[in-house]
mmCIF file of C-alpha atoms and ligand atoms in Angstrom:
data_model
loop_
_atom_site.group_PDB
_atom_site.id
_atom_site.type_symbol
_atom_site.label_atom_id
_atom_site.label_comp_id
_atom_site.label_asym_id
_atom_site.label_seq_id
_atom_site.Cartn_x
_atom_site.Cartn_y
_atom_site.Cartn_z
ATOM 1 C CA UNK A 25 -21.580 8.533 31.713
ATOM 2 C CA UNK A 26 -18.296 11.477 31.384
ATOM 3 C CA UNK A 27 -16.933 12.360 27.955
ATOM 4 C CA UNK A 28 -14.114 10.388 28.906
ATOM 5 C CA UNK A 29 -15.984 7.255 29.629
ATOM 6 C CA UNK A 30 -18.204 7.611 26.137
ATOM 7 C CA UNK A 31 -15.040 7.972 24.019
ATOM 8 C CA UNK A 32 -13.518 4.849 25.925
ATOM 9 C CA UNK A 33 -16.593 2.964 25.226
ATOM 10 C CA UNK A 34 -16.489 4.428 21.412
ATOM 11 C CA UNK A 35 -13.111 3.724 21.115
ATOM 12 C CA UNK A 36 -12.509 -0.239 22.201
ATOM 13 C CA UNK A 37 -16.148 -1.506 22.441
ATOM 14 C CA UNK A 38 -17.209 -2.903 19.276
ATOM 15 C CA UNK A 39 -21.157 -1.253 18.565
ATOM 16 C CA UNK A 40 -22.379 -4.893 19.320
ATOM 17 C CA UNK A 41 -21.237 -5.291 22.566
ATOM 18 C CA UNK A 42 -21.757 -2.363 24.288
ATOM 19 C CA UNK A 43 -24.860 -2.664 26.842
ATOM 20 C CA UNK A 44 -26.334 -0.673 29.812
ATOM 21 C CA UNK A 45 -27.687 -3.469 32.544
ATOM 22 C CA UNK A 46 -29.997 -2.478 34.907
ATOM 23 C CA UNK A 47 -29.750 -0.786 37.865
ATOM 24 C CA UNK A 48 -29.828 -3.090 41.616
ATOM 25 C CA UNK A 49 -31.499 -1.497 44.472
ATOM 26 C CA UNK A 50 -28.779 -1.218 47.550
ATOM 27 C CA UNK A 51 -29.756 -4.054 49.319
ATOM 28 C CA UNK A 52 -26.636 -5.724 50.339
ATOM 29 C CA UNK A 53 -26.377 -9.041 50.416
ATOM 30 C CA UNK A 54 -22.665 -11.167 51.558
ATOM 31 C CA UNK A 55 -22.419 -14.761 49.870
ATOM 32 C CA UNK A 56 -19.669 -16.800 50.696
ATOM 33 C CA UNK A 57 -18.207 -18.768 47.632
ATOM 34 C CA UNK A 58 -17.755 -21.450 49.347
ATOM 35 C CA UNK A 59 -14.275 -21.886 48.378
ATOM 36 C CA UNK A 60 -11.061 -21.182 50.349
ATOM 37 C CA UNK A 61 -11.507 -17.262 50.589
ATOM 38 C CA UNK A 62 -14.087 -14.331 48.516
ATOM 39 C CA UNK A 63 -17.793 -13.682 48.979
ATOM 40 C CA UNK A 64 -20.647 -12.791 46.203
ATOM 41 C CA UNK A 65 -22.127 -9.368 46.578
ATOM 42 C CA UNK A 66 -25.598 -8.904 45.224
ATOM 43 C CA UNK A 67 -27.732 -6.430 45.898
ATOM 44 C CA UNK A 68 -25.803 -2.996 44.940
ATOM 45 C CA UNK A 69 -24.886 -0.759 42.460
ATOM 46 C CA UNK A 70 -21.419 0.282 42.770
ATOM 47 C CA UNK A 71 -22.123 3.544 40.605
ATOM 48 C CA UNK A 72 -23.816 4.795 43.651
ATOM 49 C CA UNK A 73 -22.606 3.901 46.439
ATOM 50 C CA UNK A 74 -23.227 5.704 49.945
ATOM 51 C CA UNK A 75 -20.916 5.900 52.785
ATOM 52 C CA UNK A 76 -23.179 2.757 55.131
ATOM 53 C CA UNK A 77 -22.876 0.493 51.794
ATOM 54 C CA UNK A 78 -19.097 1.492 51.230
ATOM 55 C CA UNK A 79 -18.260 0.705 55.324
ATOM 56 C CA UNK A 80 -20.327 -2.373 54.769
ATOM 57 C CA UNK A 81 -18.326 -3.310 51.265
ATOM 58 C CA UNK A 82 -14.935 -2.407 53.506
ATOM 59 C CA UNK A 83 -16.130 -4.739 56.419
ATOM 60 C CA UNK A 84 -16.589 -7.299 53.761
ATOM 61 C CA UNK A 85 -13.846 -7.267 51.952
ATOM 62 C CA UNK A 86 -11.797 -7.984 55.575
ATOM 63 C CA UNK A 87 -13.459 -10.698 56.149
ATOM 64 C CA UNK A 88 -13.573 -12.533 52.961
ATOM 65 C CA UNK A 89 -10.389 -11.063 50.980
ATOM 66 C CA UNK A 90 -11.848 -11.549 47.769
ATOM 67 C CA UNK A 91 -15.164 -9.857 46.778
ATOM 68 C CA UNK A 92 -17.328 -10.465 43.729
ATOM 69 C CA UNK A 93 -19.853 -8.375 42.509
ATOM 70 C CA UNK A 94 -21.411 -9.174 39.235
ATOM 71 C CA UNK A 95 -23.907 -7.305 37.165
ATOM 72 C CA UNK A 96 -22.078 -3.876 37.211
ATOM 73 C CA UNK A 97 -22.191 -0.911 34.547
ATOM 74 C CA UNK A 98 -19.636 1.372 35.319
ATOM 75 C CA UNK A 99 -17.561 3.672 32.859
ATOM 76 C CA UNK A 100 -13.890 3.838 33.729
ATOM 77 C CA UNK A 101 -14.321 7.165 36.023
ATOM 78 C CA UNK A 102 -17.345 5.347 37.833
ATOM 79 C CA UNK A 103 -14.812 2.462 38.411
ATOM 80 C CA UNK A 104 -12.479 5.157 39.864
ATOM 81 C CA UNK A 105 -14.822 6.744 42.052
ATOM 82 C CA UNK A 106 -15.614 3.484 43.866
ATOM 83 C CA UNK A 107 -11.599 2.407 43.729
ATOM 84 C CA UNK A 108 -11.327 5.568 46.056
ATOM 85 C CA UNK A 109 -14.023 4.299 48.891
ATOM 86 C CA UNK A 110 -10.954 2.304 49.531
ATOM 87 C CA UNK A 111 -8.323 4.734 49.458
ATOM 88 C CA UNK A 112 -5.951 6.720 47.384
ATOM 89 C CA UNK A 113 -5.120 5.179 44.003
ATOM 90 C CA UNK A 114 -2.191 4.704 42.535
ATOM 91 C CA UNK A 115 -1.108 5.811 38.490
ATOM 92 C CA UNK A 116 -1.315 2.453 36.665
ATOM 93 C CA UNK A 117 1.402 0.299 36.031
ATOM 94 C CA UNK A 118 0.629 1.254 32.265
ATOM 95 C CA UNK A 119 0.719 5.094 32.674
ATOM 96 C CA UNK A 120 3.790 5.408 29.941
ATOM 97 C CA UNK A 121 1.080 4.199 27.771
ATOM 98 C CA UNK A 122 -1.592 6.698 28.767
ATOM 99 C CA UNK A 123 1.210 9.310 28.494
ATOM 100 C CA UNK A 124 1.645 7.909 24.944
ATOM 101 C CA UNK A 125 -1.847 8.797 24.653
ATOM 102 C CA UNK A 126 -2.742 5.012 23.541
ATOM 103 C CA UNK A 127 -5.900 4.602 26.454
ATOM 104 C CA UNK A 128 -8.808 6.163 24.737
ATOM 105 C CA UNK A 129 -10.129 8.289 27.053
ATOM 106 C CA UNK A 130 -8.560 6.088 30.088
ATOM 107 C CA UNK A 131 -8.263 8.260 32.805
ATOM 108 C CA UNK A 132 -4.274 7.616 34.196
ATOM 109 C CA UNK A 133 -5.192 5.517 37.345
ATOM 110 C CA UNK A 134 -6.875 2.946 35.173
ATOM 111 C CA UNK A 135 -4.582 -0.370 33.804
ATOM 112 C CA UNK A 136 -6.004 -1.592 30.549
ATOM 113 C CA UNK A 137 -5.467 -5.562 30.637
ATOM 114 C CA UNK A 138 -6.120 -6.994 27.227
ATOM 115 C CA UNK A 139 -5.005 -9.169 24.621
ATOM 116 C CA UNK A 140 -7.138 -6.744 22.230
ATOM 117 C CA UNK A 141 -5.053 -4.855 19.481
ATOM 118 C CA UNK A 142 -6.085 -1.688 17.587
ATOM 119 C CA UNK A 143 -3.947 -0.703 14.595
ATOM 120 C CA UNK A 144 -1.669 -3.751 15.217
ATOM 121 C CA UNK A 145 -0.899 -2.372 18.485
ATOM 122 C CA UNK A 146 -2.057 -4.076 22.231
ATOM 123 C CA UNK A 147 -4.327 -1.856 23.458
ATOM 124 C CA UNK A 148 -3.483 -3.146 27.039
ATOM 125 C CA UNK A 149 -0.921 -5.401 29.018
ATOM 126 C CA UNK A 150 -0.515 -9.145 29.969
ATOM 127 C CA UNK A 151 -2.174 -10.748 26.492
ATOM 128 C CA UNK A 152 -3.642 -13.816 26.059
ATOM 129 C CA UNK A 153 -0.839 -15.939 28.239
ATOM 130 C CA UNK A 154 -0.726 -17.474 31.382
ATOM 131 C CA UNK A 155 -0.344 -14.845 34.198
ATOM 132 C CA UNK A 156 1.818 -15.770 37.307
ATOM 133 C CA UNK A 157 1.027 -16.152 40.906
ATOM 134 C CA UNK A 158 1.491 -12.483 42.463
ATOM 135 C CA UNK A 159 0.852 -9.792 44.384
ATOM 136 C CA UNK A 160 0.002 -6.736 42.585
ATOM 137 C CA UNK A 161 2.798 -3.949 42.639
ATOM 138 C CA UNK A 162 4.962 -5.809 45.505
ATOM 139 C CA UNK A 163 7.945 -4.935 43.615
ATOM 140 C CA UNK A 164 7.736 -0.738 44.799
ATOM 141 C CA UNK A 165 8.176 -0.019 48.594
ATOM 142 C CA UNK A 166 4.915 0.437 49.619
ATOM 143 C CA UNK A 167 2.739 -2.397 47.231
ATOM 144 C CA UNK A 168 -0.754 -1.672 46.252
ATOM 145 C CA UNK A 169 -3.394 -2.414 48.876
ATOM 146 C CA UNK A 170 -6.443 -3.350 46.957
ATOM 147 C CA UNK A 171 -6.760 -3.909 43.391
ATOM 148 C CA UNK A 172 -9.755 -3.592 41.775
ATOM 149 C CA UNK A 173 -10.968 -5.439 38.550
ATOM 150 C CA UNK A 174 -13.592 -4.705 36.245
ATOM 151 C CA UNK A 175 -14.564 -7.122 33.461
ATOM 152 C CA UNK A 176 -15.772 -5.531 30.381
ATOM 153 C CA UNK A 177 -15.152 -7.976 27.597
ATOM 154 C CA UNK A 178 -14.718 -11.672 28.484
ATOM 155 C CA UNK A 179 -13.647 -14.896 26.361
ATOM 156 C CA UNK A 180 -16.241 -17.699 26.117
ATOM 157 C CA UNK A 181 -13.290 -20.105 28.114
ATOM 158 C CA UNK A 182 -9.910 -19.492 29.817
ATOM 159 C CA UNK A 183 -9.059 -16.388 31.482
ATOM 160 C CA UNK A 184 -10.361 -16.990 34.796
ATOM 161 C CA UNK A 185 -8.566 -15.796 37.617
ATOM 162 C CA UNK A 186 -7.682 -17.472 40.787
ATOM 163 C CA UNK A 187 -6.898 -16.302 44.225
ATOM 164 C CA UNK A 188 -5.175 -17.583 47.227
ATOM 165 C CA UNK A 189 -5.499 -16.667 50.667
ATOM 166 C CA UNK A 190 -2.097 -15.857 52.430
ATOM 167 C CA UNK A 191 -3.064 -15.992 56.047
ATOM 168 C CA UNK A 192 -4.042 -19.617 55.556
ATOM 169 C CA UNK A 193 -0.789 -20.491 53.574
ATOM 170 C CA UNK A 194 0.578 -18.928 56.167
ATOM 171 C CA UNK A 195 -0.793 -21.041 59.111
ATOM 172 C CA UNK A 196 -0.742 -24.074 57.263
ATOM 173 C CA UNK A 197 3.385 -23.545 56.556
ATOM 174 C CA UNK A 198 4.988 -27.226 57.774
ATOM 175 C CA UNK A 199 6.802 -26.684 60.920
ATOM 176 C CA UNK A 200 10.524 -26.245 59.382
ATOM 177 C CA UNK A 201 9.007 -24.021 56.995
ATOM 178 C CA UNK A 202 7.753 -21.511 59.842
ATOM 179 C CA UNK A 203 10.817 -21.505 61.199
ATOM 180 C CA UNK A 204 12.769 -20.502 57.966
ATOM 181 C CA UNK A 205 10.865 -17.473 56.931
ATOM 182 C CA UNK A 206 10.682 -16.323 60.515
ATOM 183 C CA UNK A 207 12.446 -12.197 59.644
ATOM 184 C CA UNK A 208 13.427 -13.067 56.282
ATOM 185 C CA UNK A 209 13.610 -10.774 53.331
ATOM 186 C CA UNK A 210 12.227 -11.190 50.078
ATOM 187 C CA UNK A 211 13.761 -9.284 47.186
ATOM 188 C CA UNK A 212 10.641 -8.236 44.670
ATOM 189 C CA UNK A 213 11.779 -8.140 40.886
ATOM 190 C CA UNK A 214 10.479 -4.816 39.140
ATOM 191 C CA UNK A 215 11.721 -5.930 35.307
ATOM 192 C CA UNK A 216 8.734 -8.151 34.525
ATOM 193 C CA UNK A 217 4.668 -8.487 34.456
ATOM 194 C CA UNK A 218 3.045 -11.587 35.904
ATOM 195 C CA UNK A 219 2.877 -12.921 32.127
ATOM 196 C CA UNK A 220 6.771 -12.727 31.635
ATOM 197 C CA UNK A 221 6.612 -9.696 29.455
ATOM 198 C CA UNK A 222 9.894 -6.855 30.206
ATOM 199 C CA UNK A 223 8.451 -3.873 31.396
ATOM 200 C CA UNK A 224 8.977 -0.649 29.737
ATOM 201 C CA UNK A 225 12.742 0.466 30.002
ATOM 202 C CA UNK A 226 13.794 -2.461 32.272
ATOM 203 C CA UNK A 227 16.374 -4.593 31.254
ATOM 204 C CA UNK A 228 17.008 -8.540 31.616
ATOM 205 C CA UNK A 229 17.594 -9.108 34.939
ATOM 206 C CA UNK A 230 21.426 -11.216 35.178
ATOM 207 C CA UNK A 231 21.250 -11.211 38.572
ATOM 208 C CA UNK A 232 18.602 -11.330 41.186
ATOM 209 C CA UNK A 233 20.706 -9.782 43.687
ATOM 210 C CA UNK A 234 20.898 -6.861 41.822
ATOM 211 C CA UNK A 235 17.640 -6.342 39.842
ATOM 212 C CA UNK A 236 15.475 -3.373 40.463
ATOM 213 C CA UNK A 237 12.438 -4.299 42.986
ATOM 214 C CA UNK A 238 11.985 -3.406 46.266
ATOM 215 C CA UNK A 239 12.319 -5.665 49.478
ATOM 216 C CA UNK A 240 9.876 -6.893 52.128
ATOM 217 C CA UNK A 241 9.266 -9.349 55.351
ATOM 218 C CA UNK A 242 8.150 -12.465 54.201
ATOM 219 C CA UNK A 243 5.910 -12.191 56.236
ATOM 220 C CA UNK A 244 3.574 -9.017 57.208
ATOM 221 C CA UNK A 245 1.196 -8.113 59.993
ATOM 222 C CA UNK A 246 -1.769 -7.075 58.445
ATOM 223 C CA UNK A 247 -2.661 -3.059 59.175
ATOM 224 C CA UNK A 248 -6.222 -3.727 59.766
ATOM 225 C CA UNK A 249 -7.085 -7.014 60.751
ATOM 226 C CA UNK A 250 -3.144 -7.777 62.412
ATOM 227 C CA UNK A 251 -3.144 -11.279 60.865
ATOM 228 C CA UNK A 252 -0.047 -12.604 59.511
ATOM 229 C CA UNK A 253 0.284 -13.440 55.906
ATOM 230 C CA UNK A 254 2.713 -14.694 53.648
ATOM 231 C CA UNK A 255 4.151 -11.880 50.979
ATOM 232 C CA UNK A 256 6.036 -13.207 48.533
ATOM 233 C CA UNK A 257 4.758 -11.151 45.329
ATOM 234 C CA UNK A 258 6.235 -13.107 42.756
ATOM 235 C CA UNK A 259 9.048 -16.274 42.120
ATOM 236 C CA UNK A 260 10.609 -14.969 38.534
ATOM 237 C CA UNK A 261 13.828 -13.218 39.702
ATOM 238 C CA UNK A 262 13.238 -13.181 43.056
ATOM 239 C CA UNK A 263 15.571 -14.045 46.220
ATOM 240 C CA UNK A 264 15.706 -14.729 49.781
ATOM 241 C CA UNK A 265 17.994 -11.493 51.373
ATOM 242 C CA UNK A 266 21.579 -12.339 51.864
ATOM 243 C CA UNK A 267 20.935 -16.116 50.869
ATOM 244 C CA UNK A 268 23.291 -18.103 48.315
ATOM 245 C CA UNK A 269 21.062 -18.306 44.978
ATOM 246 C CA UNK A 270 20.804 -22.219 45.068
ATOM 247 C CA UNK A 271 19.197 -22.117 48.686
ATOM 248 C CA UNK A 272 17.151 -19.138 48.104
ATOM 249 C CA UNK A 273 15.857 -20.971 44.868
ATOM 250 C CA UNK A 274 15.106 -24.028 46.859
ATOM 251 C CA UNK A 275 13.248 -22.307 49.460
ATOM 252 C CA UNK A 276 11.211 -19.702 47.785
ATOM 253 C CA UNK A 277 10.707 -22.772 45.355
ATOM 254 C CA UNK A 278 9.056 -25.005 48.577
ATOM 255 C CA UNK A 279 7.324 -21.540 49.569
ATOM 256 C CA UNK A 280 5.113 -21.065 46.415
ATOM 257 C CA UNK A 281 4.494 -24.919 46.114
ATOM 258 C CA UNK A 282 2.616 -24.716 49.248
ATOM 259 C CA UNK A 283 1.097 -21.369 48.176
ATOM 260 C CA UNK A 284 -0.342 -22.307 44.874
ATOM 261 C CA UNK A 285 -1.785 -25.738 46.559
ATOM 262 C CA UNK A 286 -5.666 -25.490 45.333
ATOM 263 C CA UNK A 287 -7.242 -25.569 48.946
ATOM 264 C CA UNK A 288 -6.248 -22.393 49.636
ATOM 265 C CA UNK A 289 -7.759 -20.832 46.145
ATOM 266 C CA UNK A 290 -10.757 -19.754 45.009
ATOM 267 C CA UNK A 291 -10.939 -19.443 40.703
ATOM 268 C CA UNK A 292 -13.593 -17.058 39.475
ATOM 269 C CA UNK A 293 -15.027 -17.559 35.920
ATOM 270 C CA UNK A 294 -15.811 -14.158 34.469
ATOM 271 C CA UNK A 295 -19.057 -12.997 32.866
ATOM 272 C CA UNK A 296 -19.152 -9.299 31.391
ATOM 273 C CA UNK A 297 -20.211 -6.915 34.484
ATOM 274 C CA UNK A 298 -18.235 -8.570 37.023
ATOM 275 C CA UNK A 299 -16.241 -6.608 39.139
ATOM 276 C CA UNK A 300 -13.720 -7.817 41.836
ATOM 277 C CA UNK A 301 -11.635 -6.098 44.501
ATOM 278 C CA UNK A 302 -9.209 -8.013 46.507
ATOM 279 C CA UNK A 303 -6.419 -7.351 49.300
ATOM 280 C CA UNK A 304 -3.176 -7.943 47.809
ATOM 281 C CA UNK A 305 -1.677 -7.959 51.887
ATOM 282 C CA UNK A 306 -3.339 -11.173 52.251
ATOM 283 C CA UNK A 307 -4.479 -12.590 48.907
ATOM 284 C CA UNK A 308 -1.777 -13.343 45.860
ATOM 285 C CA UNK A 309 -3.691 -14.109 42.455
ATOM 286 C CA UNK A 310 -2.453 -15.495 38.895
ATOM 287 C CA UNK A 311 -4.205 -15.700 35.723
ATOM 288 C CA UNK A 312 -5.622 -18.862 32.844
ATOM 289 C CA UNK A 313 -4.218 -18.092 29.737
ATOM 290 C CA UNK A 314 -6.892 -17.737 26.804
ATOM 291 C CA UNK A 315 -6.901 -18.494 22.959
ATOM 292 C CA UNK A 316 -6.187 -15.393 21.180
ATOM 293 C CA UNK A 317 -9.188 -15.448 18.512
ATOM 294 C CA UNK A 318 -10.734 -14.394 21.771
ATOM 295 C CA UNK A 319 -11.398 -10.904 23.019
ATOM 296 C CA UNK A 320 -10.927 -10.079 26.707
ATOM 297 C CA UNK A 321 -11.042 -6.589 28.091
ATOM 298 C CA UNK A 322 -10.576 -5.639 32.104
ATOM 299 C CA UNK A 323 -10.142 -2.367 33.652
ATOM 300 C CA UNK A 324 -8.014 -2.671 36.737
ATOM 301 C CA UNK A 325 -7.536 0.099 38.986
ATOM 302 C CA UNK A 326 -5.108 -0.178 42.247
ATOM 303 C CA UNK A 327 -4.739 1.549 45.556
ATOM 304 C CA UNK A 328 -2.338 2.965 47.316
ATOM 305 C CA UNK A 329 -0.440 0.629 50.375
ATOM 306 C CA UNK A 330 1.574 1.738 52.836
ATOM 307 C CA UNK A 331 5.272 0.237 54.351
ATOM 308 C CA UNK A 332 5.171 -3.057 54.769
ATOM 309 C CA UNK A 333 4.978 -4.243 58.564
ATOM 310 C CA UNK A 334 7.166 -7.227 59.488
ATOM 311 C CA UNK A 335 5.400 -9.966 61.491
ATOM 312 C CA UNK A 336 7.355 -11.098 64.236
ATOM 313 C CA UNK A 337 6.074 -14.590 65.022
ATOM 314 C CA UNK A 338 8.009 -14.745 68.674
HETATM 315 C C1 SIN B 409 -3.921 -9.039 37.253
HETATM 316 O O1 SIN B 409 -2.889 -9.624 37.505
HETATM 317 O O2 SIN B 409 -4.322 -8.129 37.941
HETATM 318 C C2 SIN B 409 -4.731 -9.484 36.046
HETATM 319 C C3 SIN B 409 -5.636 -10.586 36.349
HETATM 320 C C4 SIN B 409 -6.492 -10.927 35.173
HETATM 321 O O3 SIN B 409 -6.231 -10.463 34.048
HETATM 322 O O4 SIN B 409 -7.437 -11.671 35.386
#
């Protein structure tokens, strides 16, 4: 384990908590849930990973969107090192607070999401609420590809996140539906995290037509597989390009009831160990909210995307 990671681990893992599990032999094994989308990995140690197992991890992840893969022990530069068999990361969305020096040993391209506090102060981002349906980082011009999320504390209930597959929502869209997002626009609102809370230095948005975000197709041709998905990132502040507000609000409000419909979702219940990487071109994700006696503490790291491709449907 690096400096870095030992300080992390001194810093904001109680003594009692802290364990080393044992390492799995590289023996890959691909379990569907059994739900909508994602597929259990067993079988591999992602502190070690060689280039077969990491083209075999990249095969599976674009087939099943979602992978799990419990049982891991990785300090936060182990968790960066296998982020990059997937490409280029991005700084975290939380990299005022490692300038602030607040991450213990953090390196920059790791997100601290926690509701934990140290010296009154959240040690990480979203809390203990309900997180929102969204794709990670859709509101920058070119949104993260992958995200990856590592959980090293965990509360005893709540907190589970859930995923939905955007190729099916997608295919499934009702008829008129299809027709109405055909080249649309989606403006992506920038001021806000998936739990509501302002980002730092943005202000209320007043109006969605002017917030800071970025825009993208509704819909996008996927770079690898070329499937089309839905992208829609997020509903607070959001709006259809060039609609009036009270139609945009009514569509994108039809658009994520179909989205968040449960056959399309898979919900994973954490245990301490688990990691999971997922395609945010294809997959949007929200959060449980959790009682706050309860610690929870994930490391999230992201990777870099590229333009967004419109999908033409004729
Ligand atoms: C996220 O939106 O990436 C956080 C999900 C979680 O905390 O489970």
């Amino acid at each position: 384990m690096s400096r870095g990671g030992r300080r992390f681990r001194r810093a904001l893992i109680p003594a009692g908590r802290r364990c080393m599990l044992a390492p799995m032999k590289d023996t890959l094994r691909i379990e569907q849930t059994g739900a909508a989308l994602g597929a259990r990995v067993r079988g591999v140690d992602l502190s070690r990973v060689d280039d077969p197992t990491a083209e075999a991890l990249r095969a599976a992840w674009h087939r099943h969107q979602v992978l799990i893969v419990p049982g891991q022990s990785l300090d936060p530069a182990a968790l960066v090192d296998f982020s990059r068999r997937f490409g280029a990361l991005e700084a975290s969305p939380g990299s005022a607070e490692h300038a602030a020096g607040r991450q213990g040993g953090v390196p920059p391209e790791v997100w601290i999401i926690s509701n934990v506090r140290r010296d009154g102060r959240p040690i990480g981002a979203l809390g203990n609420r309900e997180a929102a349906w969204h794709s990670d980082m859709s509101y920058v011009p070119e949104p993260a590809r992958a995200s990856v999320l590592y959980g090293v504390e965990v509360p005893p209930a709540g907190g589970d996140t859930w995923f939905a597959d955007m190729y099916a929502a997608y295919a499934a869209l009702p008829d008129d539906l299809r027709r109405a997002v055909d080249g649309l626009e989606v403006h992506h609102d920038a001021s806000t995290t998936s739990a509501g809370e302002l980002r730092r230095g943005a202000a209320p948005v007043v109006d969605v037509t002017a917030g800071p975000g970025a825009r993208h197709p509704a819909v996008r041709r996927h770079p690898e597989t070329g499937r089309p998905a839905l992208f829609l990132g997020r509903r607070r502040n959001a709006w259809v390009v060039g609609y009036p507000l009270a139609e945009s609000d009514a569509l994108l409000d039809r658009l994520w009831a179909h989205c968040a419909d449960p056959r399309f979702a898979y919900a994973h219940r954490w245990t301490v160990g688990d990691v999971v990487l997922w395609d945010n071109r294809c997959v949007i994700h929200r959060r449980d909210g959790f009682d706050a006696g309860h610690r929870r503490l994930m490391l999230r790291t992201q990777v870099r995307g590229e333009p967004v491709i419109p999908w033409r449907a004729r």
